[in-house]
Amino acid sequence: MENFQICTPTNLVFGKGTQHQIGELIKPYGKKVLLHYGGGSVKKIGLYDDTVNSLKKAGVDFVELGGVVPNPRLSLVQEGIKLCKAEGVDFILAIGGGSAIDSAKAIAAGMCYDGDVWDLFEGIAPLTKALPMATVLTIPAAGSEMSNSAVVSNEEKGRKYGIGGDCIRPVVSIVNPEYFTTLPKNQIANGVADILSHMFERYFTHTKNCDVTDRMLEAVIKSVMKYALVVINDPSNYEAWAEVGLGGIIAHNNWLGIGRQQDWASHNMEHELSAYNDIAHGAGLAVVTPAWMKYVYKENIGMFVQFAVNVMGVSHSHREPEALVQEGIARLEEFFGKMGLAQTLGELNIPESAFEDMAKKATGAYFGQERGIGSFKKLMWQDVVEIYKLCR
Amino acid sequence: MENFQICTPTNLVFGKGTQHQIGELIKPYGKKVLLHYGGGSVKKIGLYDDTVNSLKKAGVDFVELGGVVPNPRLSLVQEGIKLCKAEGVDFILAIGGGSAIDSAKAIAAGMCYDGDVWDLFEGIAPLTKALPMATVLTIPAAGSEMSNSAVVSNEEKGRKYGIGGDCIRPVVSIVNPEYFTTLPKNQIANGVADILSHMFERYFTHTKNCDVTDRMLEAVIKSVMKYALVVINDPSNYEAWAEVGLGGIIAHNNWLGIGRQQDWASHNMEHELSAYNDIAHGAGLAVVTPAWMKYVYKENIGMFVQFAVNVMGVSHSHREPEALVQEGIARLEEFFGKMGLAQTLGELNIPESAFEDMAKKATGAYFGQERGIGSFKKLMWQDVVEIYKLCR
C-alpha cells in the first residue's frame, strides 16, 4: 500500500425528501447564492420549486443561471463568473446531474482566480481556492456530488479537460434517489457505465497489498451491477436506486482509491469521443473500457483473473488464466449490452478516420506534448489508436 | 435503506514517516496546542520526539499533559481542561491510542462547556461544540482517529460513558502503521477485537436493502481478520499492518454504517466489564460478542446465515440454517482463540456474582432508568445476565 492522504468533508444528506433541507444546510456558508442548473428537467421533477422554496424559507438570497448542457461548456462557466462578480455571489448551488455540478465547480474556482478560468484547466495556473458550493443531485453517474474534480468542454478549442483539488469538493450534497426514478433508460445506462468506470479506473493497479480497497471495490462494483439491472427494467424501484446512488458516491469520493496507483486512461480516451461527437460520457466509457481491458490485461494477468473471478463471477479452470480473463471481459460486455449501451464506436457515429487525431489529443501528442496516459499500461497515441480499433 | 447523513471532514494522512508532517498540518487551526499522551510508549517509539520537533519546526506553541491510562479517566480530563484554560490552549493534539485520543476529545468538548464536563457524558447537557483536535495514532483499535465519539471512565462513580457528535471528529489524523510493528501481542489482539466489533455492531441489522454496506462490511471484516492473523504472528509486517490500520479507520468512521440501524449492545455490555475490572475493551468484546450472537441470532436468522457464509466462509447444507449459524459463531470464537484472546469472563476475573449489577448498570436499571440496549434485539437487564452467563 502506498502512503496516501484523503479528506472528504462533504456533508452528505441522503434519502427521501431531503431536498427540503437545502436552504438550512447551506445558510451558514454564504450571503448570496448562485442557483445553477440545466434545462427543464429540474423544473419537471419539482426540484427547482422545492429548492427555491427552501432557500426562501431559510432566508437565503440568490440569483440564478440555467442552461447547463451535457459536457458543460466553458462559455456558460465564464458567463456564470461574470454574473457572480456583478451580483456579489459567494456560494454556488448546483441542482442537477454531473454537468450542472461540474459547471458550478468551475464557476466556484473561477471566482477565486484573477485570469481566465480556462487557465486552471490548461494547468497554466494551479487550482488552490474556490468559493464553497453545494449540490442537489438528480442523476447518479459522475460522482461529482462528493468528488474533488470537474470536467468542462472548451467548445472553441474542441477540448474537454478536468481540474482537481479538495477546494472544489462540495460542502453539502443532497442525494434523494426518488429523483432517479424518473430518468430515461439511456441516462440510467450512461450513468451506471460512468459509476463503474470510476471504480475500474481505481481497481486495475499494479500496487500490491491493497486488499481492503480491492475487496471494497469488488463489493461496490458487484452491488452497482446487480441493482443497475433492476433499475433499467424497473426505474420506479426506490430501494434499488438507493444502492446505485450510494454506490455512485462511494465510487468517486476516493475512499476506494486510497493507497493505490490509479489508471484513468479510459476516461482520457473517452473525453476525446465526447469532444469529437458530443456523446454522453458513460456511453463512450462503455465502449472504450472493454477494449482497454483487452489491450492491457497482459501487463498483470493476476489482476484481471481477480476481476474475472471476484467481480464477474467466472469460475472454471484456473489452468488457463487467459480464458478466465476473456470470459470476465465478455461478461462485462454482456452486462453493458443488457443495459442497452452501444458496443462499438460505429454505433456512436465516430468513424475510424477520426481515431488518429483523437488519440493524439488524448495523449497530448497533437499539441506536441505527448505525455502518455494511464498507469496500468502507459499508453502513447499509437496504443490509443489500437484501442479505438478494438472498439469498431 | 434508511435516510442518513454523514460528514467525515478529518484530513487523514496515512503511511510511513507521516508523523513528521503534524506541525505543518495543525498549524492553521490553533495558536496554542495541548500535547496529550499516555506514558512511556510514545517516548520509547520516538513519536514524542518526532512530534515535539515537528511542532517546533512549524513554530507551533504548545504545553503538554501526559498520564493517560487505558479506559481514560475523568480526573485527568478535568485536569486537562483546567490546564488548557490557564494556558489559553485552543487546540488539542493527542498522540497515542484510543485512550489518549478519547481523553483529548473530552478535554476539547469540556473546553466549550461551562459546567462539569461529565454532564456531557450523563446527557445533562448536549455536546454541540468542541475545540478542534488532531491525532497521531499508535494503536489500531478504537477507530477514534476518525470517529465522532469518545468514551471516558468516571472512576468515582464507577461508570464508563460515551459522548458523540461531529464536533469531536479530529480535523487531522496521522496514521503511520510503522508504529504498530512494536505492539505487544495482547494489545494487537485487543485492538483487532475492537475493530471487528465496530463492524459487527453495524453489520447485524434488521434494515433491509443495504447491499452496498453489507458487502463493504464483509469485505473489510474479512480483510482485517486475514491480516490480524498475519500480524499476531509477525508484528514486523508493515504491509499487513497497513491493511489492519486502514480497516480500523473505515470500521468506525461510519461509512460502513450509513443507512442502516446499528446495534451497540455488545459495546454497552463490555463497558461494564471494563468499569468493573479495568480490563481492556477489546478483551471484553471478544468474550461478549460470540455470546451475544448465540443469544440473539433467532431474531433474524437470515442475517446470521449471511454472516456465516459471506464472512466466516461456512459452506455446507443450507437446509439447516441453524447449523450454519453455529458453525459461523464457532469459527469466530476459533479466530479469537488464535489471536490469544480470553474466551470466558472467568479468565477476565469477573465472577458470576457481579453479573446482575453489571447488567443493571448496562441497561440503566441500576439507576432506576431501564432503557434497554441494542436494536437487533432490545436487551433488558435479565437478557444481559443471560448473555454474561453464556460467557462463563
Coordinates of C-alpha atoms in Angstrom, one line a residue, chain A residues 16 42 64 89 91 101 151 177 192 216 256 306 311 331 333 339 356 372 391:
Chain A
K16 CA -36.3 10.6 0.6
V42 CA -35.2 20.1 -12.6
E64 CA -29.9 32.0 -10.9
V89 CA -22.3 35.9 -5.1
F91 CA -21.7 30.5 -2.7
I101 CA -22.3 20.3 -10.7
V151 CA -14.6 18.4 -16.3
P177 CA -32.9 8.7 -5.0
V192 CA -24.1 3.3 -14.5
M216 CA -14.4 -2.9 -1.1
L256 CA -12.0 3.1 -2.7
Q306 CA -9.1 -11.5 -9.9
V311 CA -16.2 -9.3 -9.8
R331 CA -19.4 -10.8 -19.2
E333 CA -19.7 -6.5 -22.4
M339 CA -28.1 -2.1 -20.1
E356 CA -5.6 9.2 -35.0
G372 CA 1.1 9.2 -22.4
C391 CA -14.0 -0.7 -30.4

